[in-house]
Amino acid sequence: MGARRAALRPERKPRPVTRPASAPGSLSRAVGVDGARGAREPADPRGDAPLGRAVDAARDALRERQDREGCWQFQLEADCTIPAEYIMMMHFLGEIDPQLEGQLAVYLRAHQADHGGWPLYHGGDFNISCSVKAYFALKLAGDSPEAPHMARARAAILRHGGAATSNVFTRIALALFAQLPWRGVPYIPVEIVLLPRWFPFNLYRVSYWSRTVMVPLTMLCTLKPRASNPRQVQIAELFTVPPEEERGYFRRPLGRATALTRLFLALDRLGRSVDRLIPAALRAHALRRAEAWTLERLNGEDGLGAIFPAMVNALEALAVRGYPQDDPRRLTAKSALQQLLVVEGSSAYCQPCVSPVWDTALASLAMQEAGCPGALAAATHGLEWLLPRQLLEAPGDWRRRRPRVAGGGWPFQRGNGHYPDLDDTAVVVWAMQRSADRDRYAHAVNRALDWLTGMQSANGGFAAFDVDNTDYYLNEIPFADHGALLDPPTSDVTARVVTALALVGRPQDAAALARAIAWLRNEQEADGSWFGRWGTNYIYGTWSVLTGLAQAGIGRDDPAVHRAVAWLHSRQNADGGWGESNDSYVPAPAAERAASTPHQTAWALLGLVAAGHVESPAVRRGVEYLLRTQRADGLWSDPGYTAPGFPRVFYLRYHGYCAYFPLWALAACRGRLRPGTLH
């Protein structure tokens, strides 16, 4: 089987915090396209009355969350490493906002788990790296190490081997604060930015998110600055062996070391030993190159790569390189981070990025499925917001491998010009092609499809951002202990591109479509499911592929479809819903079924509907589950994390998934069920 997305807009005035629309009462709740706030659509008489009422309520609630410009943007929540790193960043720079620090600390305390530490997702197991950062951030914020919650956290961290066993990114952060020696982190010299494309390792052999994180990080790891740390906080109590005496920093936590791993560790030691021999002129040249690369991609108030880790590294690198606090580029880099904050009363957290293009495209599809005039108008309003954000001439990094392909993609975020995303682009095409006024979007759709087919990897699949990003040996380097250095083709992204290509049906895309379908067939798991790289997990992947195959005219009698449908039936819970944990990303067969969730139930229903099984008892029971769990405000809620940023190391909770996916599924069922099917 093949190997198994991040995080991951026009200039506007800085604002200290944001509160994306995700809950009733949000400041950015929308007016309808006719200007009437919260206008209600007349009830749709199609289908069963309970189902019709549920669709109407969900449709109206989703319309209320569209902003005046046409955009939907819901909160995107990650684990506690992100708010912890925000506190650490303030202390690194010596620029502490006491009120915000206190609000972030409230959030961290509230998310401490019963095991004493912090998990990577709601209900997850203890995670050493997240727990070390959260503990350090709370101590920086003034929490006493003798406070009960700190004592519990410290005991849990020590039980799991102490801070020395945390991952590379955590150890680099601790080295910047002089909490462990630099020999405890991989050798990451800035000279790597000078390596040519033919070299076995260079910037363009790794994924976009790795590249944007790594370049400013090489400046920090080469210059080895010491954090301001104005309160001189130390965390020696989190080490089982004094940090300067520790010899086990390079234990490989995600698997046993291979011969290739040992080779890379030997090269790491060799590089460290000859670092002092690098000519000063060469180092200065490399620092200037890394700085120029970062500045070129600083991306205004959307930030480097439009993802938090890269943005933090960029801001800290600018400070270390001598940019004063009032330099416009440093101010903009800081403002970009502030755009990610969500402040609600006494608590605050920081998003890893924002997802307005993704949310708007998917919400538009849900509204199109709902089908009534008001919903269609809202969907069109969303498409009009999306249309000018297509990246036609932007100088993206993807051009390194495809210099002759014309631009045409969309980013995940409001603005991320160097890094359009195939998944978002395919979904936008899907929504535009389903529009009643598809001629208006024909040029944008054709440019997008030209770009998508130009980004097909050699094996026939499609990745999220890059082409043929499959040098798997690079996942063995010491820096890559997170196992997510690369961006290979995945079933879910490929399926979305298949959906777009088949829906439009251009003759020139037939060969690319056939190769993609063949790749998907080869990727099907033995049990009939497909792996979900960007959504949790096999339910997401299976829905994605079944939708693409159906759009390509591959029906229920196809053996691959039959096996996938049987798998979905086998995973249905007794309450009628479907659920799957992020534990399914551990190296094991598809995880045991988990408690039902609205979004995963919606994915399963959409997959079964696509496969032609809308009249099945499983669909009826799934619909009834969604009807029972709908909230009074018309939407659904679930605290679970809905997608991996990187499987096994970083997860995301898309707050919008419980808004548009259940609506989409119920509307799809309503449009296809015979009246009287539900009871």
Short mmCIF file of N, CA and C in Angstrom, two decimals, residues 220-341:
data_model
loop_
_atom_site.label_atom_id
_atom_site.label_comp_id
_atom_site.label_asym_id
_atom_site.label_seq_id
_atom_site.Cartn_x
_atom_site.Cartn_y
_atom_site.Cartn_z
N LEU A 220 17.70 29.97 13.79
CA LEU A 220 17.71 29.89 15.25
C LEU A 220 18.69 28.84 15.74
N CYS A 221 18.69 27.67 15.08
CA CYS A 221 19.55 26.58 15.55
C CYS A 221 21.02 26.84 15.24
N THR A 222 21.29 27.67 14.25
CA THR A 222 22.68 28.02 13.94
C THR A 222 23.20 29.11 14.86
N LEU A 223 22.40 30.13 15.08
CA LEU A 223 22.82 31.26 15.92
C LEU A 223 22.70 30.95 17.41
N LYS A 224 21.85 29.97 17.76
CA LYS A 224 21.68 29.51 19.15
C LYS A 224 21.45 30.67 20.13
N PRO A 225 20.45 31.49 19.86
CA PRO A 225 20.17 32.59 20.80
C PRO A 225 19.62 32.04 22.10
N ARG A 226 19.66 32.85 23.12
CA ARG A 226 19.07 32.47 24.41
C ARG A 226 17.82 33.31 24.63
N ALA A 227 16.74 32.64 24.96
CA ALA A 227 15.49 33.35 25.17
C ALA A 227 15.64 34.43 26.22
N SER A 228 14.88 35.50 26.07
CA SER A 228 14.91 36.58 27.05
C SER A 228 14.54 36.06 28.44
N ASN A 229 13.46 35.27 28.50
CA ASN A 229 13.04 34.63 29.75
C ASN A 229 13.14 35.59 30.93
N PRO A 230 12.38 36.69 30.90
CA PRO A 230 12.58 37.76 31.90
C PRO A 230 12.39 37.31 33.34
N ARG A 231 11.63 36.24 33.57
CA ARG A 231 11.43 35.76 34.94
C ARG A 231 12.40 34.64 35.30
N GLN A 232 13.30 34.30 34.35
CA GLN A 232 14.33 33.28 34.58
C GLN A 232 13.75 31.97 35.10
N VAL A 233 12.71 31.51 34.43
CA VAL A 233 12.04 30.27 34.82
C VAL A 233 12.85 29.08 34.33
N GLN A 234 13.01 28.09 35.17
CA GLN A 234 13.72 26.86 34.84
C GLN A 234 12.81 25.66 35.08
N ILE A 235 13.06 24.56 34.38
CA ILE A 235 12.26 23.35 34.60
C ILE A 235 13.16 22.12 34.78
N ALA A 236 14.23 22.29 35.52
CA ALA A 236 15.12 21.16 35.78
C ALA A 236 14.38 20.01 36.44
N GLU A 237 13.28 20.29 37.13
CA GLU A 237 12.53 19.25 37.85
C GLU A 237 11.84 18.27 36.91
N LEU A 238 11.82 18.56 35.59
CA LEU A 238 11.16 17.66 34.65
C LEU A 238 12.12 16.65 34.05
N PHE A 239 13.38 16.62 34.48
CA PHE A 239 14.36 15.69 33.92
C PHE A 239 14.68 14.62 34.95
N THR A 240 14.73 13.37 34.50
CA THR A 240 15.11 12.27 35.39
C THR A 240 16.62 12.21 35.58
N VAL A 241 17.36 12.75 34.61
CA VAL A 241 18.81 12.89 34.67
C VAL A 241 19.10 14.34 34.37
N PRO A 242 20.03 14.99 35.06
CA PRO A 242 20.33 16.39 34.73
C PRO A 242 20.56 16.55 33.22
N PRO A 243 19.98 17.56 32.61
CA PRO A 243 20.02 17.69 31.14
C PRO A 243 21.42 17.65 30.56
N GLU A 244 22.39 18.24 31.26
CA GLU A 244 23.75 18.26 30.71
C GLU A 244 24.41 16.88 30.79
N GLU A 245 23.85 15.97 31.59
CA GLU A 245 24.40 14.62 31.70
C GLU A 245 23.64 13.60 30.86
N GLU A 246 22.47 13.97 30.38
CA GLU A 246 21.62 13.05 29.62
C GLU A 246 22.33 12.60 28.34
N ARG A 247 22.26 11.31 28.04
CA ARG A 247 22.86 10.77 26.82
C ARG A 247 21.83 10.10 25.92
N GLY A 248 20.55 10.19 26.26
CA GLY A 248 19.53 9.47 25.49
C GLY A 248 18.58 10.36 24.73
N TYR A 249 19.07 11.50 24.26
CA TYR A 249 18.16 12.43 23.59
C TYR A 249 17.64 11.91 22.25
N PHE A 250 18.34 10.96 21.66
CA PHE A 250 17.94 10.53 20.33
C PHE A 250 17.34 9.13 20.32
N ARG A 251 16.66 8.79 21.41
CA ARG A 251 15.79 7.61 21.35
C ARG A 251 14.72 7.89 20.32
N ARG A 252 14.37 6.89 19.52
CA ARG A 252 13.37 7.10 18.47
C ARG A 252 12.00 6.70 19.00
N PRO A 253 11.12 7.67 19.32
CA PRO A 253 9.89 7.34 20.00
C PRO A 253 8.83 6.69 19.13
N LEU A 254 8.89 6.83 17.79
CA LEU A 254 7.82 6.32 16.94
C LEU A 254 8.18 4.99 16.28
N GLY A 255 9.22 4.36 16.72
CA GLY A 255 9.57 3.08 16.13
C GLY A 255 11.02 2.74 16.40
N ARG A 256 11.39 1.51 16.09
CA ARG A 256 12.77 1.06 16.33
C ARG A 256 13.70 1.66 15.29
N ALA A 257 14.93 1.96 15.72
CA ALA A 257 15.91 2.56 14.82
C ALA A 257 16.30 1.56 13.73
N THR A 258 16.40 2.04 12.51
CA THR A 258 16.83 1.22 11.39
C THR A 258 18.29 1.52 11.08
N ALA A 259 18.83 0.75 10.14
CA ALA A 259 20.21 1.02 9.71
C ALA A 259 20.32 2.41 9.12
N LEU A 260 19.29 2.84 8.40
CA LEU A 260 19.30 4.17 7.82
C LEU A 260 19.25 5.24 8.92
N THR A 261 18.48 4.97 9.95
CA THR A 261 18.42 5.91 11.08
C THR A 261 19.80 6.05 11.72
N ARG A 262 20.46 4.93 11.92
CA ARG A 262 21.79 4.97 12.54
C ARG A 262 22.78 5.71 11.65
N LEU A 263 22.65 5.55 10.33
CA LEU A 263 23.52 6.28 9.41
C LEU A 263 23.29 7.78 9.54
N PHE A 264 22.04 8.19 9.57
CA PHE A 264 21.74 9.62 9.69
C PHE A 264 22.22 10.18 11.03
N LEU A 265 22.13 9.38 12.09
CA LEU A 265 22.63 9.84 13.39
C LEU A 265 24.15 10.01 13.34
N ALA A 266 24.82 9.10 12.64
CA ALA A 266 26.27 9.24 12.50
C ALA A 266 26.61 10.50 11.71
N LEU A 267 25.86 10.78 10.65
CA LEU A 267 26.08 11.99 9.88
C LEU A 267 25.78 13.23 10.72
N ASP A 268 24.79 13.14 11.58
CA ASP A 268 24.47 14.25 12.47
C ASP A 268 25.66 14.55 13.39
N ARG A 269 26.24 13.50 13.96
CA ARG A 269 27.40 13.70 14.84
C ARG A 269 28.58 14.26 14.06
N LEU A 270 28.78 13.78 12.83
CA LEU A 270 29.88 14.28 12.01
C LEU A 270 29.68 15.76 11.70
N GLY A 271 28.49 16.14 11.30
CA GLY A 271 28.22 17.54 11.00
C GLY A 271 28.46 18.43 12.20
N ARG A 272 28.03 17.96 13.36
CA ARG A 272 28.22 18.75 14.58
C ARG A 272 29.71 18.95 14.88
N SER A 273 30.50 17.91 14.60
CA SER A 273 31.93 18.00 14.93
C SER A 273 32.69 18.91 13.98
N VAL A 274 32.20 19.08 12.74
CA VAL A 274 32.93 19.92 11.79
C VAL A 274 32.28 21.30 11.64
N ASP A 275 31.26 21.58 12.42
CA ASP A 275 30.55 22.86 12.27
C ASP A 275 31.49 24.05 12.41
N ARG A 276 32.43 23.95 13.34
CA ARG A 276 33.33 25.09 13.59
C ARG A 276 34.26 25.35 12.41
N LEU A 277 34.35 24.39 11.46
CA LEU A 277 35.22 24.56 10.30
C LEU A 277 34.53 25.27 9.13
N ILE A 278 33.22 25.49 9.25
CA ILE A 278 32.50 26.16 8.16
C ILE A 278 33.00 27.60 8.05
N PRO A 279 33.42 28.03 6.88
CA PRO A 279 33.94 29.41 6.72
C PRO A 279 32.90 30.44 7.13
N ALA A 280 33.35 31.49 7.79
CA ALA A 280 32.43 32.54 8.26
C ALA A 280 31.69 33.18 7.10
N ALA A 281 32.36 33.34 5.97
CA ALA A 281 31.71 33.96 4.81
C ALA A 281 30.58 33.09 4.27
N LEU A 282 30.81 31.77 4.25
CA LEU A 282 29.77 30.85 3.79
C LEU A 282 28.57 30.89 4.73
N ARG A 283 28.85 30.90 6.02
CA ARG A 283 27.74 30.95 7.00
C ARG A 283 26.96 32.25 6.86
N ALA A 284 27.65 33.35 6.70
CA ALA A 284 26.96 34.63 6.55
C ALA A 284 26.10 34.63 5.29
N HIS A 285 26.62 34.04 4.22
CA HIS A 285 25.86 33.95 2.97
C HIS A 285 24.61 33.10 3.18
N ALA A 286 24.76 31.99 3.87
CA ALA A 286 23.60 31.11 4.11
C ALA A 286 22.56 31.81 4.98
N LEU A 287 23.00 32.54 5.99
CA LEU A 287 22.05 33.27 6.83
C LEU A 287 21.28 34.31 6.02
N ARG A 288 21.99 35.00 5.13
CA ARG A 288 21.30 35.99 4.28
C ARG A 288 20.31 35.30 3.35
N ARG A 289 20.68 34.14 2.83
CA ARG A 289 19.78 33.42 1.93
C ARG A 289 18.52 32.95 2.69
N ALA A 290 18.70 32.43 3.88
CA ALA A 290 17.56 31.98 4.67
C ALA A 290 16.66 33.15 5.05
N GLU A 291 17.28 34.26 5.40
CA GLU A 291 16.51 35.45 5.76
C GLU A 291 15.72 35.96 4.56
N ALA A 292 16.36 36.01 3.39
CA ALA A 292 15.66 36.48 2.19
C ALA A 292 14.52 35.54 1.81
N TRP A 293 14.75 34.24 1.93
CA TRP A 293 13.71 33.25 1.64
C TRP A 293 12.50 33.48 2.54
N THR A 294 12.76 33.70 3.82
CA THR A 294 11.68 33.92 4.78
C THR A 294 10.94 35.22 4.49
N LEU A 295 11.67 36.28 4.22
CA LEU A 295 11.03 37.57 3.96
C LEU A 295 10.17 37.52 2.70
N GLU A 296 10.65 36.82 1.69
CA GLU A 296 9.88 36.72 0.45
C GLU A 296 8.52 36.06 0.69
N ARG A 297 8.47 35.13 1.63
CA ARG A 297 7.25 34.36 1.89
C ARG A 297 6.55 34.79 3.18
N LEU A 298 6.89 35.95 3.70
CA LEU A 298 6.34 36.37 4.99
C LEU A 298 4.83 36.50 4.94
N ASN A 299 4.27 36.81 3.78
CA ASN A 299 2.84 36.63 3.54
C ASN A 299 1.96 37.56 4.35
N GLY A 300 2.43 38.78 4.61
CA GLY A 300 1.61 39.78 5.28
C GLY A 300 1.03 39.28 6.58
N GLU A 301 -0.21 39.66 6.83
CA GLU A 301 -0.84 39.28 8.09
C GLU A 301 -1.42 37.87 8.08
N ASP A 302 -1.16 37.12 7.01
CA ASP A 302 -1.50 35.71 7.02
C ASP A 302 -0.31 34.86 7.46
N GLY A 303 0.89 35.43 7.44
CA GLY A 303 2.05 34.79 8.03
C GLY A 303 2.72 33.76 7.14
N LEU A 304 3.98 33.46 7.48
CA LEU A 304 4.78 32.50 6.73
C LEU A 304 4.07 31.16 6.66
N GLY A 305 3.76 30.72 5.46
CA GLY A 305 3.06 29.45 5.29
C GLY A 305 1.66 29.45 5.84
N ALA A 306 1.24 30.56 6.48
CA ALA A 306 -0.08 30.70 7.12
C ALA A 306 -0.33 29.61 8.15
N ILE A 307 0.76 29.09 8.77
CA ILE A 307 0.65 28.10 9.83
C ILE A 307 1.47 28.56 11.03
N PHE A 308 0.96 28.30 12.22
CA PHE A 308 1.53 28.84 13.45
C PHE A 308 3.01 28.50 13.66
N PRO A 309 3.45 27.23 13.54
CA PRO A 309 4.86 26.95 13.85
C PRO A 309 5.83 27.74 12.98
N ALA A 310 5.53 27.84 11.69
CA ALA A 310 6.41 28.61 10.81
C ALA A 310 6.37 30.09 11.15
N MET A 311 5.19 30.59 11.51
CA MET A 311 5.04 32.01 11.84
C MET A 311 5.81 32.38 13.10
N VAL A 312 5.77 31.52 14.11
CA VAL A 312 6.53 31.76 15.34
C VAL A 312 8.02 31.76 15.05
N ASN A 313 8.48 30.75 14.31
CA ASN A 313 9.90 30.69 13.98
C ASN A 313 10.35 31.92 13.20
N ALA A 314 9.48 32.39 12.28
CA ALA A 314 9.84 33.56 11.49
C ALA A 314 9.98 34.80 12.37
N LEU A 315 9.02 35.01 13.28
CA LEU A 315 9.08 36.17 14.16
C LEU A 315 10.32 36.13 15.04
N GLU A 316 10.61 34.98 15.62
CA GLU A 316 11.78 34.87 16.49
C GLU A 316 13.07 35.03 15.69
N ALA A 317 13.10 34.49 14.45
CA ALA A 317 14.29 34.65 13.63
C ALA A 317 14.52 36.11 13.26
N LEU A 318 13.45 36.84 12.97
CA LEU A 318 13.60 38.27 12.68
C LEU A 318 14.18 39.00 13.88
N ALA A 319 13.70 38.66 15.07
CA ALA A 319 14.23 39.31 16.28
C ALA A 319 15.71 38.98 16.46
N VAL A 320 16.07 37.72 16.27
CA VAL A 320 17.46 37.30 16.45
C VAL A 320 18.37 37.94 15.39
N ARG A 321 17.84 38.16 14.21
CA ARG A 321 18.63 38.78 13.14
C ARG A 321 18.71 40.30 13.27
N GLY A 322 18.14 40.83 14.34
CA GLY A 322 18.34 42.24 14.64
C GLY A 322 17.26 43.18 14.17
N TYR A 323 16.14 42.66 13.71
CA TYR A 323 15.04 43.54 13.32
C TYR A 323 14.43 44.14 14.59
N PRO A 324 14.36 45.45 14.71
CA PRO A 324 13.81 46.04 15.93
C PRO A 324 12.31 45.81 16.06
N GLN A 325 11.78 46.02 17.25
CA GLN A 325 10.37 45.75 17.51
C GLN A 325 9.45 46.57 16.62
N ASP A 326 9.88 47.76 16.21
CA ASP A 326 9.02 48.62 15.41
C ASP A 326 9.25 48.46 13.91
N ASP A 327 10.07 47.49 13.49
CA ASP A 327 10.26 47.25 12.07
C ASP A 327 8.93 46.76 11.49
N PRO A 328 8.48 47.30 10.36
CA PRO A 328 7.17 46.91 9.81
C PRO A 328 7.04 45.41 9.56
N ARG A 329 8.13 44.76 9.14
CA ARG A 329 8.05 43.32 8.87
C ARG A 329 7.88 42.53 10.16
N ARG A 330 8.56 42.95 11.20
CA ARG A 330 8.39 42.26 12.48
C ARG A 330 7.01 42.54 13.07
N LEU A 331 6.53 43.75 12.94
CA LEU A 331 5.19 44.07 13.43
C LEU A 331 4.14 43.25 12.70
N THR A 332 4.31 43.11 11.38
CA THR A 332 3.34 42.34 10.60
C THR A 332 3.40 40.86 10.97
N ALA A 333 4.60 40.34 11.18
CA ALA A 333 4.74 38.94 11.58
C ALA A 333 4.06 38.68 12.92
N LYS A 334 4.19 39.64 13.84
CA LYS A 334 3.53 39.49 15.14
C LYS A 334 2.02 39.60 15.00
N SER A 335 1.58 40.53 14.16
CA SER A 335 0.14 40.69 13.94
C SER A 335 -0.46 39.43 13.33
N ALA A 336 0.28 38.76 12.45
CA ALA A 336 -0.21 37.53 11.84
C ALA A 336 -0.52 36.48 12.91
N LEU A 337 0.33 36.41 13.92
CA LEU A 337 0.08 35.47 15.02
C LEU A 337 -1.13 35.90 15.84
N GLN A 338 -1.29 37.18 16.04
CA GLN A 338 -2.44 37.65 16.81
C GLN A 338 -3.75 37.35 16.12
N GLN A 339 -3.73 37.26 14.78
CA GLN A 339 -4.94 36.92 14.05
C GLN A 339 -5.46 35.53 14.41
N LEU A 340 -4.59 34.68 14.92
CA LEU A 340 -4.96 33.29 15.22
C LEU A 340 -5.59 33.12 16.59
N LEU A 341 -5.56 34.16 17.41
CA LEU A 341 -6.07 34.04 18.77
C LEU A 341 -7.59 34.00 18.80
#
